[in-house]
Structures are given as structure tokens and as C-alpha cells.
GROMACS .gro file of C-alpha atoms in nm:
model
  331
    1UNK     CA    1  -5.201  -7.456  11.963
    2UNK     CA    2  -5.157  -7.772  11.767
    3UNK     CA    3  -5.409  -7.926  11.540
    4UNK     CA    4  -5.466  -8.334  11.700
    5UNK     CA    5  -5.377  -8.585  11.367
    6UNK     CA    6  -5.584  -8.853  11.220
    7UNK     CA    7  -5.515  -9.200  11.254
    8UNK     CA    8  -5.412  -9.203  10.924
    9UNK     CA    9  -5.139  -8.930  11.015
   10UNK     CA   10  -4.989  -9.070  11.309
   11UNK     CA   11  -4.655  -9.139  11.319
   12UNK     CA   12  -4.641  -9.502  11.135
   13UNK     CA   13  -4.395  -9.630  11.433
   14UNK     CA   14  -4.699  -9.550  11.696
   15UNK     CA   15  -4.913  -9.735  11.464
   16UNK     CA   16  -4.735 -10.039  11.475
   17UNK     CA   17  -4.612 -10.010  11.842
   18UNK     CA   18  -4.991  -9.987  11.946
   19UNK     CA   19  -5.052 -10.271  11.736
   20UNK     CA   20  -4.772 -10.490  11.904
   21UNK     CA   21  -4.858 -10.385  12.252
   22UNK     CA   22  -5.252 -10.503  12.247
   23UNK     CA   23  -5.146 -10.824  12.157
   24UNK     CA   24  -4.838 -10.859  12.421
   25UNK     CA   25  -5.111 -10.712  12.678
   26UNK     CA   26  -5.355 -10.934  12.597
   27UNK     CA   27  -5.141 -11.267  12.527
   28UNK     CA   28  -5.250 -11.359  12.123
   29UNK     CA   29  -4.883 -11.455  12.060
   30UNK     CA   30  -4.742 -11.759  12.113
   31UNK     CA   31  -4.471 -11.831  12.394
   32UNK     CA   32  -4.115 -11.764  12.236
   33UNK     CA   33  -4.164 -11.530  11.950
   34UNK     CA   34  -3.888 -11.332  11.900
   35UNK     CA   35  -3.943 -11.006  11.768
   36UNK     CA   36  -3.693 -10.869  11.542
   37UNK     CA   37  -3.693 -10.565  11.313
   38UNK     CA   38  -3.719 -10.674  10.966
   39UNK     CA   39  -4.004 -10.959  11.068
   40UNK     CA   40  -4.200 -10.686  11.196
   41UNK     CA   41  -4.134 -10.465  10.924
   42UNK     CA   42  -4.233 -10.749  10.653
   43UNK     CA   43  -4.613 -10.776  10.877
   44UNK     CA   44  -4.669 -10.395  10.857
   45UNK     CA   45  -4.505 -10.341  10.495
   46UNK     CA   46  -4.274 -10.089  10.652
   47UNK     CA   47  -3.917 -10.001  10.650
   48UNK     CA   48  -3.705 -10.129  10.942
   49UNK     CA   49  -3.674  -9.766  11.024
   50UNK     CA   50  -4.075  -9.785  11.240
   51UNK     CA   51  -4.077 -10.124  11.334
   52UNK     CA   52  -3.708 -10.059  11.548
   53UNK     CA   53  -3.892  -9.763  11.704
   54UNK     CA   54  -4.210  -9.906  11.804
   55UNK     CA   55  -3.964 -10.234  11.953
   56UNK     CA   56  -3.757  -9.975  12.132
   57UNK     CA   57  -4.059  -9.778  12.295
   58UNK     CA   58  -4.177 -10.176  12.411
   59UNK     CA   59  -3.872 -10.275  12.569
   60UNK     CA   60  -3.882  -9.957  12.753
   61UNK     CA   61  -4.176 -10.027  12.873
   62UNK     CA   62  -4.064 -10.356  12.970
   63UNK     CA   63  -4.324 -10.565  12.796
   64UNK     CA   64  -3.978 -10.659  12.583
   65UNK     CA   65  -3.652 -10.817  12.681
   66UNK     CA   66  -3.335 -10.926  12.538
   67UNK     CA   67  -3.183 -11.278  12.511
   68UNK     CA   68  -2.916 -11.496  12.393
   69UNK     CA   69  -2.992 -11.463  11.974
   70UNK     CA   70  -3.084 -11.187  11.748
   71UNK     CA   71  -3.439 -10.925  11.838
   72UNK     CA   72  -3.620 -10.978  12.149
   73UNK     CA   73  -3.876 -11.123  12.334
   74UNK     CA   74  -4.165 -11.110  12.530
   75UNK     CA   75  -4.059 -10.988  12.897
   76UNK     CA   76  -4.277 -11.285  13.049
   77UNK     CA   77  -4.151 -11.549  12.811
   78UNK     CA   78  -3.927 -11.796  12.985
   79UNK     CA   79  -3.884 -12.073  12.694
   80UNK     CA   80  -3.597 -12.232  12.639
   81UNK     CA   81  -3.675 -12.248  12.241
   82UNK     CA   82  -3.665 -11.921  12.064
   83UNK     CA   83  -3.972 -11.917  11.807
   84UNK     CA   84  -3.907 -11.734  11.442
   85UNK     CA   85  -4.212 -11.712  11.271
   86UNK     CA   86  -4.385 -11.457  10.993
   87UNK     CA   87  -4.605 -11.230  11.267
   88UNK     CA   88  -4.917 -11.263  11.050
   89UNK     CA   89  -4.872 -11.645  11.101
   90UNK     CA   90  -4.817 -11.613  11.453
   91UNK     CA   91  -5.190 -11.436  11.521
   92UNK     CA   92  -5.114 -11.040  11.430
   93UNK     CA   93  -5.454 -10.917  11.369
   94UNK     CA   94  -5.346 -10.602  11.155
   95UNK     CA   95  -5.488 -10.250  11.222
   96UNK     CA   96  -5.748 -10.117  10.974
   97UNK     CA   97  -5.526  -9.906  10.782
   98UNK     CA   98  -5.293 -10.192  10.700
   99UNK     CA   99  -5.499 -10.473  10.648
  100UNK     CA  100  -5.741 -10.243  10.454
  101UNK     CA  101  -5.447 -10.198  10.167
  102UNK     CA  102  -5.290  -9.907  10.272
  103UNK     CA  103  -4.972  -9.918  10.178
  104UNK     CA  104  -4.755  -9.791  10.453
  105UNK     CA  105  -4.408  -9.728  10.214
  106UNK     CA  106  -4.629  -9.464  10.104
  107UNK     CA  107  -4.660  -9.352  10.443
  108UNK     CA  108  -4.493  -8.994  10.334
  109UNK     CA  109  -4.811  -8.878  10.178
  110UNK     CA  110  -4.982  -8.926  10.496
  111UNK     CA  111  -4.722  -8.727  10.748
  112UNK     CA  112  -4.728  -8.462  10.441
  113UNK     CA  113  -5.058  -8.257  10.559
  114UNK     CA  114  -4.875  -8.254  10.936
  115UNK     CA  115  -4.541  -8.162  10.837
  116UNK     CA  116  -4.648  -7.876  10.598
  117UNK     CA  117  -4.918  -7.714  10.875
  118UNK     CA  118  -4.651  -7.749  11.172
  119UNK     CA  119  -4.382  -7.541  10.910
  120UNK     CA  120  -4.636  -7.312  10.808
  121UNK     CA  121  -4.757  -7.225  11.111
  122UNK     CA  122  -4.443  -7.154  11.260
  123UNK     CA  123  -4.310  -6.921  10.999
  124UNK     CA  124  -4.380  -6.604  11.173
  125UNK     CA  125  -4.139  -6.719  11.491
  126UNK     CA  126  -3.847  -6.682  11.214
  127UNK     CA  127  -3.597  -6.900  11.033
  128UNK     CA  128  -3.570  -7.257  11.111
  129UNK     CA  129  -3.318  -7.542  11.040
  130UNK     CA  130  -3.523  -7.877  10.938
  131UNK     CA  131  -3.312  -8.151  11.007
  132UNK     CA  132  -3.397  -8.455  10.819
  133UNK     CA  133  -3.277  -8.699  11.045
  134UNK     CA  134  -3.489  -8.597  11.335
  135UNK     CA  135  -3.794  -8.544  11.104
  136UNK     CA  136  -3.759  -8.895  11.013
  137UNK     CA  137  -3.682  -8.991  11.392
  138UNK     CA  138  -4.055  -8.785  11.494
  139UNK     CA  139  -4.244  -8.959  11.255
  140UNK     CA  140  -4.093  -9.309  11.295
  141UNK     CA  141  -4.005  -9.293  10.866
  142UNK     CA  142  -3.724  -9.369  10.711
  143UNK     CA  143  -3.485  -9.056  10.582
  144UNK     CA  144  -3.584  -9.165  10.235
  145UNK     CA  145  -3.947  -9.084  10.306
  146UNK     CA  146  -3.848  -8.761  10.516
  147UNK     CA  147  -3.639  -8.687  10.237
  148UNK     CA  148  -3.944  -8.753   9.957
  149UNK     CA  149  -4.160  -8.478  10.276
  150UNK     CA  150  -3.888  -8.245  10.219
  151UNK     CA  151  -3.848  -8.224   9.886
  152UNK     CA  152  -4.244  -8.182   9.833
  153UNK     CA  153  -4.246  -7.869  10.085
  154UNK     CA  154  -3.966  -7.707   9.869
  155UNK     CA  155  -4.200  -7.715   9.536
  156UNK     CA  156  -4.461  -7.551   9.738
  157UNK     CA  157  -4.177  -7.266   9.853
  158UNK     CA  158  -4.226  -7.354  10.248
  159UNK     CA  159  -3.855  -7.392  10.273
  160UNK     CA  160  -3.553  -7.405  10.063
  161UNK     CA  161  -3.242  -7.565  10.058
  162UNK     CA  162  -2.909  -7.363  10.074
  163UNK     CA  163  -2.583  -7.422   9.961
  164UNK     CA  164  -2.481  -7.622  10.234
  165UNK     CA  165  -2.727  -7.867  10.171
  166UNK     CA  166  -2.938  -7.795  10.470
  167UNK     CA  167  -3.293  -7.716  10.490
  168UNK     CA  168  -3.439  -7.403  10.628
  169UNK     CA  169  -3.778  -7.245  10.641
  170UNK     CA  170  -3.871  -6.922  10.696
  171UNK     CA  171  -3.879  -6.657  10.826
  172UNK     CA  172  -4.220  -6.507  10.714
  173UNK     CA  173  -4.121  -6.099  10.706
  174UNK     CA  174  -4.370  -5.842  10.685
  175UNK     CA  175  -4.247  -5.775  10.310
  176UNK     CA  176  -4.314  -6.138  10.240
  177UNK     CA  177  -4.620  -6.139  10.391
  178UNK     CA  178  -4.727  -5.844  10.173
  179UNK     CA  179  -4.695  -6.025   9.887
  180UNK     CA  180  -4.838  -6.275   9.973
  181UNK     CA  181  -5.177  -6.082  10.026
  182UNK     CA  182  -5.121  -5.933   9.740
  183UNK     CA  183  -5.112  -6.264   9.505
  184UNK     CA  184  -5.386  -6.310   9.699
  185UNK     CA  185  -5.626  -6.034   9.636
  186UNK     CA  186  -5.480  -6.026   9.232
  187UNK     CA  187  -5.561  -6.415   9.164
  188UNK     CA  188  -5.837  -6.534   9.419
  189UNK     CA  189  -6.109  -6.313   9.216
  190UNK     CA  190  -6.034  -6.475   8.969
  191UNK     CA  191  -6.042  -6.842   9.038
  192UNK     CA  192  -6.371  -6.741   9.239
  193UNK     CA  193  -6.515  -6.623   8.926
  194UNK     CA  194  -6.390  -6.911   8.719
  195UNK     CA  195  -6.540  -7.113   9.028
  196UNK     CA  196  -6.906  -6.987   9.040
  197UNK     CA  197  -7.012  -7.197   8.763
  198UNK     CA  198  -6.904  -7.544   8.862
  199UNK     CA  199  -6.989  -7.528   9.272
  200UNK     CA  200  -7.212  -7.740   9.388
  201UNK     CA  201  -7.526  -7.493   9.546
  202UNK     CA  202  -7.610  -7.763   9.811
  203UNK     CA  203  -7.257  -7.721   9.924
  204UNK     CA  204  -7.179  -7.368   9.923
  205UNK     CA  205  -7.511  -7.358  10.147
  206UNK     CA  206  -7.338  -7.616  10.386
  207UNK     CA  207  -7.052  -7.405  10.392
  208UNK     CA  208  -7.255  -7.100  10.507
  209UNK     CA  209  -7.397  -7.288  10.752
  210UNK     CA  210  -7.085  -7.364  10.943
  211UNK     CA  211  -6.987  -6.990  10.937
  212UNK     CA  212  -7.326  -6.894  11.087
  213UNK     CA  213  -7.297  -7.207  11.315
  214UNK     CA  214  -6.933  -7.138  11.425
  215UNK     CA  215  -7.037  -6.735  11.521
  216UNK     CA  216  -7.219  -6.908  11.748
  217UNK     CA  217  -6.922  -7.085  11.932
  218UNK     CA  218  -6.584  -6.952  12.115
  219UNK     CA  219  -6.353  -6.856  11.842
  220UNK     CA  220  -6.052  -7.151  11.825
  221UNK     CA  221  -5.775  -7.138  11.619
  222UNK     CA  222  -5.886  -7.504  11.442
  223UNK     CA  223  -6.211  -7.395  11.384
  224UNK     CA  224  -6.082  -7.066  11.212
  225UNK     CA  225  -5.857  -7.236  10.995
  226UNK     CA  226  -6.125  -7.524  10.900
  227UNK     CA  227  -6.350  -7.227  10.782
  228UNK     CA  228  -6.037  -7.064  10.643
  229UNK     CA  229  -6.023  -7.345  10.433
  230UNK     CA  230  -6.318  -7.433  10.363
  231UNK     CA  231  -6.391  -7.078  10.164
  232UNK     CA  232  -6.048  -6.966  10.060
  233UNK     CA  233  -5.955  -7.316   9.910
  234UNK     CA  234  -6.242  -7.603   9.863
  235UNK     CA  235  -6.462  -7.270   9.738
  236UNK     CA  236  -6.258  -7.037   9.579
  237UNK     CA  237  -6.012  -7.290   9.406
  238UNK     CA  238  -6.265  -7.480   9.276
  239UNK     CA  239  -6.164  -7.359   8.895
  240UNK     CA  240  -5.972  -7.569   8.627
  241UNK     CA  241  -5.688  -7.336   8.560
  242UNK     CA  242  -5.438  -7.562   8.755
  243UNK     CA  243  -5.178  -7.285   8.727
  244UNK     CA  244  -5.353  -7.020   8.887
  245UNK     CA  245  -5.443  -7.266   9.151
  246UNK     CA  246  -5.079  -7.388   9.223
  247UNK     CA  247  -5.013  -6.990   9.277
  248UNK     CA  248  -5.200  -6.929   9.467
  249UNK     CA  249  -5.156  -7.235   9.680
  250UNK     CA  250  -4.820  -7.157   9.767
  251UNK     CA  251  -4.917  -6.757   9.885
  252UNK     CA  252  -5.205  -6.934  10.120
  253UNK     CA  253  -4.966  -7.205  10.253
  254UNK     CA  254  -4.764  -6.963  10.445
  255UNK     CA  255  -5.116  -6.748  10.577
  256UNK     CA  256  -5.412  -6.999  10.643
  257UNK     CA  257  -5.205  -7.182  10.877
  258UNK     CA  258  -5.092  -6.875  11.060
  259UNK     CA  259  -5.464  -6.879  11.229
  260UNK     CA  260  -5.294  -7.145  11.494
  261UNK     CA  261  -5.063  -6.866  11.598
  262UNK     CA  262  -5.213  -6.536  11.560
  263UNK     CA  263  -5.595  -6.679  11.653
  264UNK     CA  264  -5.557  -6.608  11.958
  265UNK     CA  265  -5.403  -6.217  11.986
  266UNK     CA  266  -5.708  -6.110  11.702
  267UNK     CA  267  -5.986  -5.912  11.884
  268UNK     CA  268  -6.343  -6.089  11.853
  269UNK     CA  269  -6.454  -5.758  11.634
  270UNK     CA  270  -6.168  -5.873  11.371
  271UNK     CA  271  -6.281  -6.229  11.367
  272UNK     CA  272  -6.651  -6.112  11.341
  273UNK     CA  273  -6.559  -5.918  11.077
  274UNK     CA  274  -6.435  -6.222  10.864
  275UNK     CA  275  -6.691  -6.447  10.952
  276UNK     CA  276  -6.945  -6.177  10.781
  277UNK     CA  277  -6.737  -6.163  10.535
  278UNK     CA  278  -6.756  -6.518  10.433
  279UNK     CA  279  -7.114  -6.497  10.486
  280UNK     CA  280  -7.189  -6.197  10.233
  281UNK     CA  281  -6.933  -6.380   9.968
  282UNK     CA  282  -7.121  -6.710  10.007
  283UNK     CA  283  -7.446  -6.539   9.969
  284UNK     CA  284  -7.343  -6.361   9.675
  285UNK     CA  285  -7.209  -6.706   9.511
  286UNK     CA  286  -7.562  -6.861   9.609
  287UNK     CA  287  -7.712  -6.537   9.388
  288UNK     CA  288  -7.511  -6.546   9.095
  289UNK     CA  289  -7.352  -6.237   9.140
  290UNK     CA  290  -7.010  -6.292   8.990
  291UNK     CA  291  -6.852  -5.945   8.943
  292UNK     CA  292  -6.980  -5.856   9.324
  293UNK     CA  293  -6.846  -6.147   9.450
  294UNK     CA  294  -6.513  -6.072   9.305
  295UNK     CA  295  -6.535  -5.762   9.397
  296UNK     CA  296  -6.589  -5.860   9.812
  297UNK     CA  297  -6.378  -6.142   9.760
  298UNK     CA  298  -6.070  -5.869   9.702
  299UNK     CA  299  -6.196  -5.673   9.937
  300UNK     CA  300  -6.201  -5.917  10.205
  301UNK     CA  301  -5.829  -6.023  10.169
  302UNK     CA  302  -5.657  -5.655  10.139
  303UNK     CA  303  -5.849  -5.586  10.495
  304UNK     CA  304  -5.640  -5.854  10.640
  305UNK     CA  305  -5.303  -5.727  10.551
  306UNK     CA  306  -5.301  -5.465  10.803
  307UNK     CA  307  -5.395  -5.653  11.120
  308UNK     CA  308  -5.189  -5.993  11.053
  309UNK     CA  309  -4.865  -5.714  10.989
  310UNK     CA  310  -4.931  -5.590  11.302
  311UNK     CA  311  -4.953  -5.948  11.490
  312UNK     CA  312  -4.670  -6.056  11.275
  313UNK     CA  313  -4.461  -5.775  11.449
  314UNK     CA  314  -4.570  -5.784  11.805
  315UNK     CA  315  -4.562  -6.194  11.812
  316UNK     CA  316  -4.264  -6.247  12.049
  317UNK     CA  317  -4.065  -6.536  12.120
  318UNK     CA  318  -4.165  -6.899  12.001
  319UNK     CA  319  -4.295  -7.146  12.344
  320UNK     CA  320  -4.067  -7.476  12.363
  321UNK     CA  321  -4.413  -7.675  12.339
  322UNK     CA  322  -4.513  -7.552  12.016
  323UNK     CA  323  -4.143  -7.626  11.887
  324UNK     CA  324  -4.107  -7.995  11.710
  325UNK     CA  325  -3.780  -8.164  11.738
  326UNK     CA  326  -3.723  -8.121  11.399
  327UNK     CA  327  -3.672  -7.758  11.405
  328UNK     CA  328  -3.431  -7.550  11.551
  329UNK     CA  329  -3.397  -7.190  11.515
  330UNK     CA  330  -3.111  -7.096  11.242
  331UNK     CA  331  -2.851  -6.802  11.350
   0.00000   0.00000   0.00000
């Protein structure tokens, strides 16, 4: 089950070849433009890296064609007199999230969120080989910006790199998840209690609402992991001490994600279960009652140790479609 990205997430090459295509479609350029890689990358304040993807996908879908000189142009174009022109002087009406300031050399801490949930979630299938190059290929980024990805996912201890330079992730075991639950139920107390006095009441009554909304509905992994996240993390972590947070950070990164795989082999009892749970914690947080918060917060977390060890040992083999290209399975 896969989680559908924002705009702002989308690959930055789709962005641009979207952009491109409406205005081939609908004719705003003028006859002769020729579209070449670092023009389009200077309109979209991209690498070259996007803008050749998104002009590859278009010639393959014939609305580009080659000629005599350097880039391309418009399949239907049939002037004589190549035009090279700056596309935002030639009528390219930007999309929102460029002409709005967005910087899209940044673009790495907008594929981050993606990239870290796909990883995550795919932990329990075993150990993976990240390749760089075909992370940067999938998102239509540079290897500079995959690069700047990878590098972020290793200070969070999603994957590592090895002596042979390569990147790997995984494999979740059963030992690691154990400790993992077990930072868990030590630290999240803790943070909860440092939490208590500085949420917002309106909010934490928001919060409840979804969980007593969402017992309502058919369980789905997204909606799991959006409540998930919405206690264990924009509730619980809502404490200054920056270090606890950061540790415990990187022993839910590996778990809260694991919701998209395991959601759907957890009996509706088990879920119901949870889902009260988050409702007694949130009503104790709406009371005051610190120490008995705590104390169901802990609780809570060592009664999931048991069931996602189980899952974690009866998952099977990982489906092709929930594989990216970017990761293989290491020997």
C-alpha cells in the first residue's frame, strides 16, 4: 500500500514535464522554440538533471522532435528558423510552486518525507541496496540532491553505508525491533509528561476526535499511520528536550511506517485496541493526569511488541509493486 504524494513531493521532473506539456497541448509557445536542457532548467531553477527527463518523457510522447541544431522542437513545428529564447519570455506561465518562490535546488527537502516512509516501510522485507543513481533517476534530481536524501536518512539510522561505499537499509530483525519498543516505552513517558504542559487543549480535543471519527471507518493503513502520528509524534513529542526527541525519532522511524505493511494482517480487535488506547491517553492529557498518562502511555507501547514480532515473522516475500527502482534486495 503506498501513501499518494503531494504536489509539493512529486518528482520535480513530472513537475516540469506537466508544465511543458499544457502549453505544447494548448499552443502558448511560439512556432520554432527549441527546447533544450539548460534553457529549461534556467525557467524552473532546476538542475539539467529534471528538465532532460521531463524533455525525454515529451519526445516520447511525440509532442517533441529532433532537428538539424542542438535540443528539440515542437513535433508540429515546421519553421525553417530555429527560435532560442529564455522560456519565461517565450509565454511559460510557471506552476504555483515555482512562481510562488519555491526554490526547486532545494527540491531534496521535499522528496525527503517520500524517500524516508518508502525505506521505512519496507524494512521488515529485509536488507536493501539503495542505489543513488536510480534514486536520483525516480525522482528526476540530480545525484547531488539524492546524495544530500541519502546522507540525511543515515543521521536518522534508516540505512548505513558500508565499506564499499554502498548504501543499504535494513533489515528490521525481531531483536531490532525489540529495542526499538523498548526506547520507546523508556523515553515516550517522558516527553509526554514534559509535553502535558505546553499542548494546546483545543488540539488534543481535535486529535480525539479523529480517533473516535476514524473507529467509525474501515481500518486503512494511511489512516492508521496519520493517527499514529498524530499521537505518538505531534502529541507526545511536543517537549523541548531536543535530545530526547531526536531518540526517539529514530526508534519510531523504523515502526510508525510499518502500519503500510503490517495494517493489513492485524485483526480489527488489535486495531480497536489501539484506537482506545489513544482515546483513554488523550482523555487523560485533557484531565491533567500526568503520572496516569505516563503510566498508559508505557503501557500502550509494550502491548505492541508482541503482535508486530509476530507479523514481522510471518510477513513473507516483498510484491514487485511495492518495490521502488531504487532498491534491490542485498545478498
Amino acid at each position: 500500500m503506498t501513501v499518494q504524494p503531494s504536489p509539493e513531493a512529486r518528482p520535480l521532473y513530472n513537475l516540469i514535464y506537466e508544465a511543458l506539456r499544457e502549453h505544447l497541448l494548448d499552443g502558448s509557445f511560439p512556432p520554432g522554440l527549441v527546447f533544450g536542457q539548460s534553457a529549461v532548467a534556467r525557467a524552473f531553477r532546476s538542475s539539467r538533471v529534471p528538465a532532460a527527463a521531463a524533455l525525454r518523457r515529451l519526445k516520447e510522447e511525440g509532442l517533441l522532435k529532433t532537428f538539424a541544431g542542438d535540443g528539440l522542437l515542437a513535433w508540429s513545428d515546421e519553421t525553417k528558423k530555429p527560435l532560442r529564447m529564455e522560456f519565461l519570455d517565450a509565454g511559460l506561465r510557471l506552476p504555483h510552486l515555482v512562481a510562488g518562490g519555491v526554490d526547486v535546488r532545494n527540491y531534496h527537502g521535499r522528496i525527503y518525507p517520500q524517500v524516508e516512509h518508502t525505506i521505512a516501510a519496507l524494512l521488515a522485507f529485509g536488507r536493501f541496496l539503495v542505489n543513488e543513481t536510480a534514486l536520483a533517476g525516480h525522482y528526476g534530481v540530480s545525484r547531488t540532491v539524492a546524495h544530500e536524501v541519502l546522507t540525511r536518512l543515515e543521521r536518522t539510522g534508516l540505512i548505513v553505508r558500508e565499506s564499499n561505499q554502498r548504501w543499504y537499509a535494513g533489515p528490521l530483525t525481531t531483536d531490532r525491533l525489540r529495542n526499538h519498543f523498548e526506547m520507546r516505552w523508556l523515553l515516550e513517558p517522558q516527553a509526554l509528561g514534559q509535553s502535558m504542559d505546553k499542548l494546546d487543549q483545543k488540539i488534543v480535543a481535535q486529535r480525539r476526535a479523529h480517533v473516535v471519527k476514524a473507529a467509525k471507518q474501515r481500518f486503512t493503513a494511511l489512516r492508521l499511520e496519520r493517527l499514529e502520528s498524530e499521537f505518538h509524534v505531534l502529541t507526545v513529542l511536543h517537549c523541548a528536550n531536543e535530545q530526547m526527541v531526536d531518540a526517539i525519532r529514530r526508534s519510531q522511524l523504523p515502526l510508525i511506517p510499518t502500519h503500510s505493511t503490517f495494517a493489513l494482517t492485524a485483526r480489527d480487535d488489535e486495531l480497536g485496541r489501539m484506537l482506545n488506547d489513544h482515546l483513554e491517553i488523550y482523555d487523560l492529557i485533557l484531565a491533567g493526569r500526568k503520572s496516569a498518562a505516563m503510566s498508559a502511555l508505557e503501557n500502550h507501547i509494550r502491548r505492541g511488541l508482541n503482535p508486530n514480532i509476530e507479523r514481522l515473522r510471518n510477513i513473507g516475500g516483498l510484491p514487485d509493486t511495492l518495490r521502488p527502482p531504487f532498491l534491490t534486495l542485498a545478498d
